[in-house]
PDB file of C-alpha atoms in Angstrom:
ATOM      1  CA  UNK A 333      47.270  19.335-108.346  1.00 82.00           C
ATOM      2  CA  UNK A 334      49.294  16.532-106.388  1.00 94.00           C
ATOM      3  CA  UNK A 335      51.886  16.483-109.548  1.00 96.00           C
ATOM      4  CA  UNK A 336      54.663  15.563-107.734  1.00 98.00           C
ATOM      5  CA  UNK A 337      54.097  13.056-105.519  1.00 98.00           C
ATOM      6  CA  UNK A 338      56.303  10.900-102.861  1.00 98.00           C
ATOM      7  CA  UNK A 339      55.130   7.046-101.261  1.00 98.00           C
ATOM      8  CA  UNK A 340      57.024   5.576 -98.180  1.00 98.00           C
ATOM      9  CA  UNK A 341      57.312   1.871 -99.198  1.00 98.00           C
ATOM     10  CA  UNK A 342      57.958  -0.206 -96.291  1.00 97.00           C
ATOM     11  CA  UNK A 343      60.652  -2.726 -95.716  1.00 96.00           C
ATOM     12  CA  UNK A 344      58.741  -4.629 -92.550  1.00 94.00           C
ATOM     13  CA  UNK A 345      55.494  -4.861 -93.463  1.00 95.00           C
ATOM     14  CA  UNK A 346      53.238  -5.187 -96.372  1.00 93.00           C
ATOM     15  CA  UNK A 347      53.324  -2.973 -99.155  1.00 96.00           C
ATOM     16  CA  UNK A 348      50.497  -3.674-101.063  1.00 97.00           C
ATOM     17  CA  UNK A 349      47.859  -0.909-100.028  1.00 98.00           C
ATOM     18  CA  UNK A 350      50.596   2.019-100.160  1.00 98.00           C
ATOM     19  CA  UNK A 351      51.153   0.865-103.559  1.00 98.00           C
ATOM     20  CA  UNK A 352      48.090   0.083-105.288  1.00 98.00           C
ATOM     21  CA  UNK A 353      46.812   4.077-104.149  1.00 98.00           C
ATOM     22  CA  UNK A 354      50.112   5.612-104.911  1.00 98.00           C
ATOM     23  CA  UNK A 355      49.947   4.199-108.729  1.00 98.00           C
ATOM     24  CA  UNK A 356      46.112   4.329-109.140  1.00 97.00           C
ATOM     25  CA  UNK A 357      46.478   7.857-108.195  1.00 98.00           C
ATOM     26  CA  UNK A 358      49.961   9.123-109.653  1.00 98.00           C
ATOM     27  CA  UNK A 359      47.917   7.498-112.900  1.00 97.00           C
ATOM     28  CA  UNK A 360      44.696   9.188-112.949  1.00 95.00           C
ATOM     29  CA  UNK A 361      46.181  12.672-111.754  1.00 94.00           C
ATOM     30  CA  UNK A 362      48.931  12.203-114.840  1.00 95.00           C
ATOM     31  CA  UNK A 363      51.623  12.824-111.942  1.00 97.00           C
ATOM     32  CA  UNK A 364      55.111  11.947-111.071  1.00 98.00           C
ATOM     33  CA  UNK A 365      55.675   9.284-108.370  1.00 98.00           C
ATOM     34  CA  UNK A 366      58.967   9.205-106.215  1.00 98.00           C
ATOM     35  CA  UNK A 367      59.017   5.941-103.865  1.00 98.00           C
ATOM     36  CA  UNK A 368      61.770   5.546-100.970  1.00 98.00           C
ATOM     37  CA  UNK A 369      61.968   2.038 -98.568  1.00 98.00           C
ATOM     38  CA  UNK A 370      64.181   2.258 -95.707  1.00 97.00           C
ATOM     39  CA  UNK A 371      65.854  -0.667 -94.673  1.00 96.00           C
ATOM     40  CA  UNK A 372      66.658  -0.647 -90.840  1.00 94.00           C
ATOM     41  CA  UNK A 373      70.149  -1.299 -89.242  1.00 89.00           C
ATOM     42  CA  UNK A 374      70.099  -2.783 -85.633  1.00 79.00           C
ATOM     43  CA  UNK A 375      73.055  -1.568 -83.606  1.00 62.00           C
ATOM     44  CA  UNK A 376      72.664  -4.095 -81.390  1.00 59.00           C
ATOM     45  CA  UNK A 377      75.124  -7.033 -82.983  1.00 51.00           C
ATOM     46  CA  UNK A 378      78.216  -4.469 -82.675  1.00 43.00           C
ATOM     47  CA  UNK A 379      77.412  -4.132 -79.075  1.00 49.00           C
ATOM     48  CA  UNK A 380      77.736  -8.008 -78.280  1.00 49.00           C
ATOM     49  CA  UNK A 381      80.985  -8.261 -79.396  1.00 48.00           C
ATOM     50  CA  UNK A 382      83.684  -8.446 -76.525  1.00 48.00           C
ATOM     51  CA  UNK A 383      86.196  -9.517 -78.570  1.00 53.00           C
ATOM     52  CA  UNK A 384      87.926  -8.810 -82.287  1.00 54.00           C
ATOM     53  CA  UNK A 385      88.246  -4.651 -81.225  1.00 59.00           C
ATOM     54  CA  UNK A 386      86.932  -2.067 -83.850  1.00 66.00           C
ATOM     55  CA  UNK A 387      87.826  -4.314 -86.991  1.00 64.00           C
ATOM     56  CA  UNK A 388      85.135  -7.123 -85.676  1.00 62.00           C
ATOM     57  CA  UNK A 389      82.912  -4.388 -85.147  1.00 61.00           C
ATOM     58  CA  UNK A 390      83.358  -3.065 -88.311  1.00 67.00           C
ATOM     59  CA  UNK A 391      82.803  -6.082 -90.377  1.00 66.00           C
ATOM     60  CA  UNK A 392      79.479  -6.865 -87.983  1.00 66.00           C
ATOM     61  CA  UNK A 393      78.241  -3.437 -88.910  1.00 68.00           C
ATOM     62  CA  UNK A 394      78.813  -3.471 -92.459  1.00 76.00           C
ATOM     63  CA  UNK A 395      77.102  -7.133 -93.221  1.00 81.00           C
ATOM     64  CA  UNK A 396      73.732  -5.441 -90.598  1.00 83.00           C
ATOM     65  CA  UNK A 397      74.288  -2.838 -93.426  1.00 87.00           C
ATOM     66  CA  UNK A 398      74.191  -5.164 -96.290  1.00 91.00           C
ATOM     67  CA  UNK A 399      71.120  -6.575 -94.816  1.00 93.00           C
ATOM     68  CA  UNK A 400      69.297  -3.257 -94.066  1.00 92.00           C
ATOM     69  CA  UNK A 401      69.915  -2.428 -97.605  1.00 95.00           C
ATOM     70  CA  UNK A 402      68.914  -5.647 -99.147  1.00 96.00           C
ATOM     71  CA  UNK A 403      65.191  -5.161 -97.400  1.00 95.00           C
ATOM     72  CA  UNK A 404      64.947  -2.042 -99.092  1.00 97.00           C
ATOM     73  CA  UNK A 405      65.762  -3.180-102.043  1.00 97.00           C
ATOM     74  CA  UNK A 406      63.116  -6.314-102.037  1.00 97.00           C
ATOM     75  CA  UNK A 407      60.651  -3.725-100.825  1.00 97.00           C
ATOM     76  CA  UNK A 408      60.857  -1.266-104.007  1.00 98.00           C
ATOM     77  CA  UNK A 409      61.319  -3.929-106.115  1.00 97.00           C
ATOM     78  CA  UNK A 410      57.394  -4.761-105.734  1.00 96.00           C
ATOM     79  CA  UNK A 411      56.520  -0.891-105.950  1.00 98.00           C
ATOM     80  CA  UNK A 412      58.791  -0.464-109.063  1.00 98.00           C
ATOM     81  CA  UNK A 413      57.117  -3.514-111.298  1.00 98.00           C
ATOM     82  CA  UNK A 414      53.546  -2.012-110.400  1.00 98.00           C
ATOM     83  CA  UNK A 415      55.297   1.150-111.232  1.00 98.00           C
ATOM     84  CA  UNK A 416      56.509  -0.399-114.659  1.00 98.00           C
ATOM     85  CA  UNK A 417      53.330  -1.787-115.430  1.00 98.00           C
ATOM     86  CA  UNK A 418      51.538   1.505-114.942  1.00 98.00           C
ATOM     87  CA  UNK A 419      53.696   3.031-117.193  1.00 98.00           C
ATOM     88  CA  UNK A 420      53.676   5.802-114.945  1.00 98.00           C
ATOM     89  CA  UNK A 421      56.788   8.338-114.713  1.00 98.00           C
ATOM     90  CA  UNK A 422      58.482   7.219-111.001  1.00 98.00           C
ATOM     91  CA  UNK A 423      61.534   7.407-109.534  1.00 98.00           C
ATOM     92  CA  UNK A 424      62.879   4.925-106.546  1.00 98.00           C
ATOM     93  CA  UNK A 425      65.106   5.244-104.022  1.00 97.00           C
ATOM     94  CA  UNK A 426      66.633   3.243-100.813  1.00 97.00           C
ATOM     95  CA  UNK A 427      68.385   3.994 -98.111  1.00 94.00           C
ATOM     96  CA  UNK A 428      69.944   1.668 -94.835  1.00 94.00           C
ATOM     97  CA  UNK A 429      69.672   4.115 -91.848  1.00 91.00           C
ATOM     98  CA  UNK A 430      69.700   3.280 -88.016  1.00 91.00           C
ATOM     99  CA  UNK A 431      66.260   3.502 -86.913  1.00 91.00           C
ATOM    100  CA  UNK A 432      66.946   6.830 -84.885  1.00 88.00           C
ATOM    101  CA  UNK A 433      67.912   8.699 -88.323  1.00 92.00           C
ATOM    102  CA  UNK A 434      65.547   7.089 -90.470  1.00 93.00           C
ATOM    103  CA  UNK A 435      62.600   9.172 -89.680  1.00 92.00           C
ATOM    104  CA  UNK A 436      64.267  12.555 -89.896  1.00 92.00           C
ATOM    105  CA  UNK A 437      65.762  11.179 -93.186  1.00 95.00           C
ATOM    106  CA  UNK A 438      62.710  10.871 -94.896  1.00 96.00           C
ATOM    107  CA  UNK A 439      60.476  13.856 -93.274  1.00 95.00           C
ATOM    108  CA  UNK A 440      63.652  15.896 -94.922  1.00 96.00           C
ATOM    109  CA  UNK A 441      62.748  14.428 -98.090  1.00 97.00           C
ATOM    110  CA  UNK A 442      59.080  14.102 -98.043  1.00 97.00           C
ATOM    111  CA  UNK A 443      59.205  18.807 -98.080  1.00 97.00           C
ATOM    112  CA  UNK A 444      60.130  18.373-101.732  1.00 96.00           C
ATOM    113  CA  UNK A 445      56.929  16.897-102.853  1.00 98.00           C
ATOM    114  CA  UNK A 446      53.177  18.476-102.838  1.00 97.00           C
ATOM    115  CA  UNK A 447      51.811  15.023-101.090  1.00 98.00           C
ATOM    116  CA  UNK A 448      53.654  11.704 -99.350  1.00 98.00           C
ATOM    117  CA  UNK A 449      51.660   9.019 -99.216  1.00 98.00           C
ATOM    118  CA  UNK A 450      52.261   6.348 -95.883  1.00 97.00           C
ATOM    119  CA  UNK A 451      50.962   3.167 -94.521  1.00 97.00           C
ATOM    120  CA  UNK A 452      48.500   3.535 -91.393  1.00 95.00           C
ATOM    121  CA  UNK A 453      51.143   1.979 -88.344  1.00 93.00           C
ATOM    122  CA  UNK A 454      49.949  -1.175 -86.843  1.00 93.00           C
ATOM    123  CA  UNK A 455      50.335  -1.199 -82.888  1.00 84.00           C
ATOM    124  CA  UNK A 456      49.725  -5.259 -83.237  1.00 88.00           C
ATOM    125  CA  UNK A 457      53.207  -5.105 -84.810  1.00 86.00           C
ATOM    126  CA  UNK A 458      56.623  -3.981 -83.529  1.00 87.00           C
ATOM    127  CA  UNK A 459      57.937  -2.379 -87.009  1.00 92.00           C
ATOM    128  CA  UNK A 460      59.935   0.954 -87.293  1.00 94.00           C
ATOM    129  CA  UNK A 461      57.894   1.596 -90.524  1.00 95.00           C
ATOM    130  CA  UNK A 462      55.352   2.579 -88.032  1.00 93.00           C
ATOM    131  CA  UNK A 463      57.285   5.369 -86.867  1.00 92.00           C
ATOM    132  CA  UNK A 464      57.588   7.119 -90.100  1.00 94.00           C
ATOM    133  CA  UNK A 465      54.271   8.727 -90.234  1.00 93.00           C
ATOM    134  CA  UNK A 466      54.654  10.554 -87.239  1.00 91.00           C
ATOM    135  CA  UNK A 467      57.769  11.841 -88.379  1.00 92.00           C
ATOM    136  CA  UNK A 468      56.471  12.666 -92.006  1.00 94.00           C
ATOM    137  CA  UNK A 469      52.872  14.682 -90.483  1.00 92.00           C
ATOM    138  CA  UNK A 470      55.084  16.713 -88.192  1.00 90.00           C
ATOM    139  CA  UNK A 471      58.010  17.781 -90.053  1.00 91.00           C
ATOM    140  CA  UNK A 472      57.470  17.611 -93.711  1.00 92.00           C
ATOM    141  CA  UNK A 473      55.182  20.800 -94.146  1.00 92.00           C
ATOM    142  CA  UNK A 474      52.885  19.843 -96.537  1.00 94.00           C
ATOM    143  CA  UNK A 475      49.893  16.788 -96.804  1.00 97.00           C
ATOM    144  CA  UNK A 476      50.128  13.041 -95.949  1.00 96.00           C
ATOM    145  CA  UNK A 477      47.500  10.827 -97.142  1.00 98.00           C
ATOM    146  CA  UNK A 478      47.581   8.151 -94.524  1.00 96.00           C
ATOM    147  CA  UNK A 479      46.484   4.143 -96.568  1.00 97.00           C
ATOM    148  CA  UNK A 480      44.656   1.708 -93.717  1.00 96.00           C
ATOM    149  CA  UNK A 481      46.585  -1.087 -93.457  1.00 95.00           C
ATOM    150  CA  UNK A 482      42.830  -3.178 -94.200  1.00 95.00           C
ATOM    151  CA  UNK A 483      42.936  -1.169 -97.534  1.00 96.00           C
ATOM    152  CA  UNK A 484      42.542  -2.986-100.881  1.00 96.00           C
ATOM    153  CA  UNK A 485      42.369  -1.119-104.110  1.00 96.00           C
ATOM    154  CA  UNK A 486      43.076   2.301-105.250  1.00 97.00           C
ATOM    155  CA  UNK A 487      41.911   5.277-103.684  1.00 97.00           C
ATOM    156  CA  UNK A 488      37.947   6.038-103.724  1.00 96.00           C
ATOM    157  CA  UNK A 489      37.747  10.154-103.809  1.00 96.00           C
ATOM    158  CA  UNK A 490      34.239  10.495-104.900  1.00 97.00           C
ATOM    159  CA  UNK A 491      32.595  11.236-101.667  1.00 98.00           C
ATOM    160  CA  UNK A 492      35.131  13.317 -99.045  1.00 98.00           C
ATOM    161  CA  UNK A 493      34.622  13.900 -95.502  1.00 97.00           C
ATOM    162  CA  UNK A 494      36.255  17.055 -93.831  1.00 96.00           C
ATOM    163  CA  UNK A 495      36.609  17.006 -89.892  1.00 93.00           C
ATOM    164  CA  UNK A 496      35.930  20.509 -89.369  1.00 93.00           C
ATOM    165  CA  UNK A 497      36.411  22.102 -85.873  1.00 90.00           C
ATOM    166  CA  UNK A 498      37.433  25.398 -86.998  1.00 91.00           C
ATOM    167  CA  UNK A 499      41.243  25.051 -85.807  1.00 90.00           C
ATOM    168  CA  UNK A 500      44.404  26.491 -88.067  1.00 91.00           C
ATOM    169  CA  UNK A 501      45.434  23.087 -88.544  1.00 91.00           C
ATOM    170  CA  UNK A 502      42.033  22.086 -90.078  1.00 92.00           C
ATOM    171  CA  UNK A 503      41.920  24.729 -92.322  1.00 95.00           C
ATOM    172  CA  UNK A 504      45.221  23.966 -93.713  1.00 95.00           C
ATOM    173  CA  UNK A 505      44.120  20.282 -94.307  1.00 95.00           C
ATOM    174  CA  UNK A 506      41.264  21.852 -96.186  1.00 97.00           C
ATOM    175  CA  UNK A 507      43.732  23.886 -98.462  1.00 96.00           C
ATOM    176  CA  UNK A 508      46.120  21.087 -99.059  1.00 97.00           C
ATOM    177  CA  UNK A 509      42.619  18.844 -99.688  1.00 97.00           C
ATOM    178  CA  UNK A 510      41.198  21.146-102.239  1.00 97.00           C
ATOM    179  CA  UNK A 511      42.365  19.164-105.808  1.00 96.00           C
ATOM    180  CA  UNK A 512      40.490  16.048-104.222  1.00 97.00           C
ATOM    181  CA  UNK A 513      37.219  18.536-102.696  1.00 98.00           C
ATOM    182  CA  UNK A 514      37.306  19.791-106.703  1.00 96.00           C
ATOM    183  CA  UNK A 515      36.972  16.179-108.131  1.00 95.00           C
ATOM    184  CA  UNK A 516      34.723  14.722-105.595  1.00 97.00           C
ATOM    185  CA  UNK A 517      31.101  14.134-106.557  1.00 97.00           C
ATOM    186  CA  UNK A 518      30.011  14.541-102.632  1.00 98.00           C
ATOM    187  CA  UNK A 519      31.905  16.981 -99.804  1.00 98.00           C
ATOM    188  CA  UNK A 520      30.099  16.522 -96.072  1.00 98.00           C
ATOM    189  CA  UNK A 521      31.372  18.576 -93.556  1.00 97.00           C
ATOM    190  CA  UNK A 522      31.594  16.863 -90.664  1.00 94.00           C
ATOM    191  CA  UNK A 523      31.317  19.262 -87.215  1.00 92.00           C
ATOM    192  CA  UNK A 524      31.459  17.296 -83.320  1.00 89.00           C
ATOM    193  CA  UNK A 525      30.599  19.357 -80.429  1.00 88.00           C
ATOM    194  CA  UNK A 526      30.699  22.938 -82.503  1.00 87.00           C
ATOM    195  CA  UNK A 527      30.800  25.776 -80.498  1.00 85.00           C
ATOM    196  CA  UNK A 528      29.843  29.316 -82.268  1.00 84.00           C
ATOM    197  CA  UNK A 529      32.749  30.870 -83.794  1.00 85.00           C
ATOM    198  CA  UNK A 530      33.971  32.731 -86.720  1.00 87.00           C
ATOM    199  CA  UNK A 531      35.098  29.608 -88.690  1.00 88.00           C
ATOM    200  CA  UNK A 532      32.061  28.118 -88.229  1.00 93.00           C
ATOM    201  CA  UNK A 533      30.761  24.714 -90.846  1.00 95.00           C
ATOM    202  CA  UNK A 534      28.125  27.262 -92.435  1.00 95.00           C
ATOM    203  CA  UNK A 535      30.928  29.403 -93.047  1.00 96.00           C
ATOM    204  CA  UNK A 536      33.359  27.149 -94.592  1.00 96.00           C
ATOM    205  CA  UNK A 537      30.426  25.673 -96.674  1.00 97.00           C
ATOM    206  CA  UNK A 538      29.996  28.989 -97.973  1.00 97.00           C
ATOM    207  CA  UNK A 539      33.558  29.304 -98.742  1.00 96.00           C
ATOM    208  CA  UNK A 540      33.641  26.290-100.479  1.00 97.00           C
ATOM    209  CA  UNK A 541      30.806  27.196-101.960  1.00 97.00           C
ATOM    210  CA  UNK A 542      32.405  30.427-104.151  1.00 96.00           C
ATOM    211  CA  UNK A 543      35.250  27.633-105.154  1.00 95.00           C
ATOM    212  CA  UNK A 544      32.102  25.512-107.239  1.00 96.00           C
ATOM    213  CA  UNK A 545      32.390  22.637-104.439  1.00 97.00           C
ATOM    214  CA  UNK A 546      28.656  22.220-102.857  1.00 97.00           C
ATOM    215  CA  UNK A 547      28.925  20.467 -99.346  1.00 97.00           C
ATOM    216  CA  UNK A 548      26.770  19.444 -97.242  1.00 96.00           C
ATOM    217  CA  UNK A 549      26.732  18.980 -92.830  1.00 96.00           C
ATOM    218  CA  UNK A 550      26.719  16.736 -90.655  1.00 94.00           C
ATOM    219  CA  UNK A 551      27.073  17.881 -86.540  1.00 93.00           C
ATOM    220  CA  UNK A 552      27.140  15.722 -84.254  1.00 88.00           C
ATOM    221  CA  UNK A 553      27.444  15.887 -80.194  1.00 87.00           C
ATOM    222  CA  UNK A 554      29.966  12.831 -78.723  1.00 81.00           C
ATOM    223  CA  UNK A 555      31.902  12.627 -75.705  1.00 83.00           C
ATOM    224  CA  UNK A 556      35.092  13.716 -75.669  1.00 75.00           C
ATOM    225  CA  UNK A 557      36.894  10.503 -75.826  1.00 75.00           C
ATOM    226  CA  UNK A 558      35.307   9.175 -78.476  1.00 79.00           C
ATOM    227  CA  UNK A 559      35.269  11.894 -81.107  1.00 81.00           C
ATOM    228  CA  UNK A 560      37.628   9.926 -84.118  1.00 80.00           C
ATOM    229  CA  UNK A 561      35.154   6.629 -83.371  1.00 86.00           C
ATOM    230  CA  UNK A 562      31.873   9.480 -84.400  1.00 88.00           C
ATOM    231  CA  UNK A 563      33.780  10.299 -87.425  1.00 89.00           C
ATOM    232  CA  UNK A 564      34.850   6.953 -88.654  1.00 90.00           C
ATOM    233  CA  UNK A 565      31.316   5.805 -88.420  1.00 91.00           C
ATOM    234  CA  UNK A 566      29.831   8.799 -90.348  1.00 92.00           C
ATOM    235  CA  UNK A 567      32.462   8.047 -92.925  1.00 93.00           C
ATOM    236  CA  UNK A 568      31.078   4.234 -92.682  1.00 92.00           C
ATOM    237  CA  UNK A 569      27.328   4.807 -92.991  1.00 94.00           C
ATOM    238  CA  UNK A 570      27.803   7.622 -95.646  1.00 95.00           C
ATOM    239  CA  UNK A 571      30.464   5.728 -97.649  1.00 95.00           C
ATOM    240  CA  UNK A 572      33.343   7.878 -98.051  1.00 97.00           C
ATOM    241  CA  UNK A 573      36.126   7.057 -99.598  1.00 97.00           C
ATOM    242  CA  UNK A 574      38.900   9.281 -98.124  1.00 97.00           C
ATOM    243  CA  UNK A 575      38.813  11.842 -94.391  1.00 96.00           C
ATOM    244  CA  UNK A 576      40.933  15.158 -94.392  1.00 96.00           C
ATOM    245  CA  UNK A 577      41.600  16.807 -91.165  1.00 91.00           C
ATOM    246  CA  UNK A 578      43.885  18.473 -89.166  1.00 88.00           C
ATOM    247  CA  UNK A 579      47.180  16.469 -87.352  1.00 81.00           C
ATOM    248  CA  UNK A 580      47.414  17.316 -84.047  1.00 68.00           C
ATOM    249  CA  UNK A 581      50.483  17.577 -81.741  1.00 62.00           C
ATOM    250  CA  UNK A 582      51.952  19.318 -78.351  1.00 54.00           C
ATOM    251  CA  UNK A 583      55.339  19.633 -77.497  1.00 53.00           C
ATOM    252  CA  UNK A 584      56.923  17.831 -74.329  1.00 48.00           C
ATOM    253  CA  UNK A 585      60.046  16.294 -73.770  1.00 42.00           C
ATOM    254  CA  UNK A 586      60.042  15.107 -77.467  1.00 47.00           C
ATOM    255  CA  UNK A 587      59.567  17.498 -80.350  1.00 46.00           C
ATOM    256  CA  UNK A 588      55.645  16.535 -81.036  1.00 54.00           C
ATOM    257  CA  UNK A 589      53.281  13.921 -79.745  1.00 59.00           C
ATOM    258  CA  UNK A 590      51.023  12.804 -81.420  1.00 58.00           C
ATOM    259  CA  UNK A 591      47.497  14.717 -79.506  1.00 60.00           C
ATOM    260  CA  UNK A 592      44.743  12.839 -78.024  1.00 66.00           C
ATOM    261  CA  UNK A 593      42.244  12.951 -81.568  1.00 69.00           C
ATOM    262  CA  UNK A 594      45.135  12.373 -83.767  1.00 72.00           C
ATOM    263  CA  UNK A 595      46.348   9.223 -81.810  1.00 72.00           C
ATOM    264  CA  UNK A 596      43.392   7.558 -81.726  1.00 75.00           C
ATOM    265  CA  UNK A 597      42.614   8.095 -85.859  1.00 77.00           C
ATOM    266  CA  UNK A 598      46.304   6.681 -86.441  1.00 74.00           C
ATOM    267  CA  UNK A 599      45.164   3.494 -84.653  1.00 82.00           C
ATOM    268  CA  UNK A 600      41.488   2.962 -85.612  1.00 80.00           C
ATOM    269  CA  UNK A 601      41.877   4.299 -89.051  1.00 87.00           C
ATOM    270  CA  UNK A 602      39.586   2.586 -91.218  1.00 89.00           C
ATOM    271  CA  UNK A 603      39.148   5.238 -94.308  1.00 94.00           C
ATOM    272  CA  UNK A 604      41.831   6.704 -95.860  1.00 96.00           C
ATOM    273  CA  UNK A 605      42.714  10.267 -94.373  1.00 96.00           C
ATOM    274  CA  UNK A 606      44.169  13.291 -95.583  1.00 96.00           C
ATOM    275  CA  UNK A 607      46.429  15.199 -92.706  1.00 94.00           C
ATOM    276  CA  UNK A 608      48.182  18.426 -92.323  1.00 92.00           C
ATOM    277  CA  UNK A 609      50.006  20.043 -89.701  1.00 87.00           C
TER     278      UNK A 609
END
């Protein structure tokens, strides 16, 4: 039932559409609402000092820290008078990290909670925030629902879209998805390219189905390239008001990248989504 509930609040970019669907929802679902803001150190002051040994160094480091931590701080401080006005029950936190730790930092964090709500990156600007939920889908074990960084308002559940293709990874989206699939007044399964299989769209409609949630489907056929631009306009033209589908990775050199599908929806998202890995 989403009762316990965390929202990445960022420090470099604006807060307001992570905020306004954390509350709205912590609110209606009667849930408790952790927020954490990470304010970023840069290591690169202490390495333009030539002079003044480690106690210069020191003293450089500890005011970056000062100033990391103060941008946290401003950044909760919006969530927590929302928070406050909500009257819901929240907790805050804030944390100065050097950009390499903050994203294990959180993920860490983020396994404690059924849900962490982030803020869609924005490739137009250079932030760290946007980092964080790559780090949070991959390592964190449970759901992130991922806010557009266009998005105004709370969240709109009533009509969900599921971008089924049959995988593991989309079935456990459709698990973690099931207290929103339960309240929604219209499920469409939505199927691109489907091949025959035994975790077919009919099939999961039937097993959805025997859980009292009627959905509908939608296939489509779309070139490979452009499969998350077919399911963002379905979502348009039908008017959903939140996506849940699968996060997909491979492992190189780093732990996970971020897969070909996946990519692409964290850059073009316009629709709140719903991931799992």
């Amino acid at each position: 039932m989403f009762r316990n509930i965390l929202v990445h609040i960022p420090s470099e970019r604006p807060v307001r559409p992570v905020v306004d669907v954390a509350v709205a929802l912590t609110m209606a679902r009667r849930s408790h609402l952790d927020a954490v803001a990470i304010g970023y150190e840069s290591m690169g002051a202490a390495g333009m000092i030539v002079e003044g040994g480690g106690a210069a160094v020191a003293a450089v480091m500890g005011a970056e820290q000062e100033r990391a931590q103060e941008r946290a701080d401003a950044a909760i401080a919006v969530f927590e008078t929302e928070a406050k006005l909500a009257k819901i029950a929240y907790g805050t936190r804030t944390l100065a990290c050097i950009p390499a730790e903050a994203g294990q930092t959180v993920a860490a964090l983020s396994r404690l909670y059924d849900m962490t709500i982030v803020l869609q990156p924005d490739g137009a600007r250079a932030s760290y925030d946007n980092e964080i939920p790559q780090h949070i889908l991959f390592n964190s074990g449970g759901p992130m629902l991922m806010v557009p960084y266009i998005h105004k308002g709370p969240l709109d559940a009533h009509h969900v879209g599921i971008a089924w293709d049959g995988s593991r990874l989309a079935a456990r989206a459709v698990r973690d998805a099931i207290p929103f699939l339960m309240g929604a007044n219209a499920v469409t399964i939505i199927t691109i390219n489907e091949e025959a299989s035994e975790a077919s769209s009919d099939q999961l409609a039937a097993h959805l189905g025997r859980r009292g949630i009627a959905a509908r489907l939608q296939r489509l056929t779309a070139d490979r390239g452009n499969v998350q631009g077919a399911i963002l306009s379905i979502a348009a033209e039908n008017n959903m008001g939140l996506l849940v589908m699968g996060g997909y990775g491979h492992s190189r050199l780093q732990e996970r990248i971020l897969g070909g599908v996946t990519r692409s929806m964290f850059d073009s998202l316009t629709v709140p989504v719903l991931m799992s890995h």
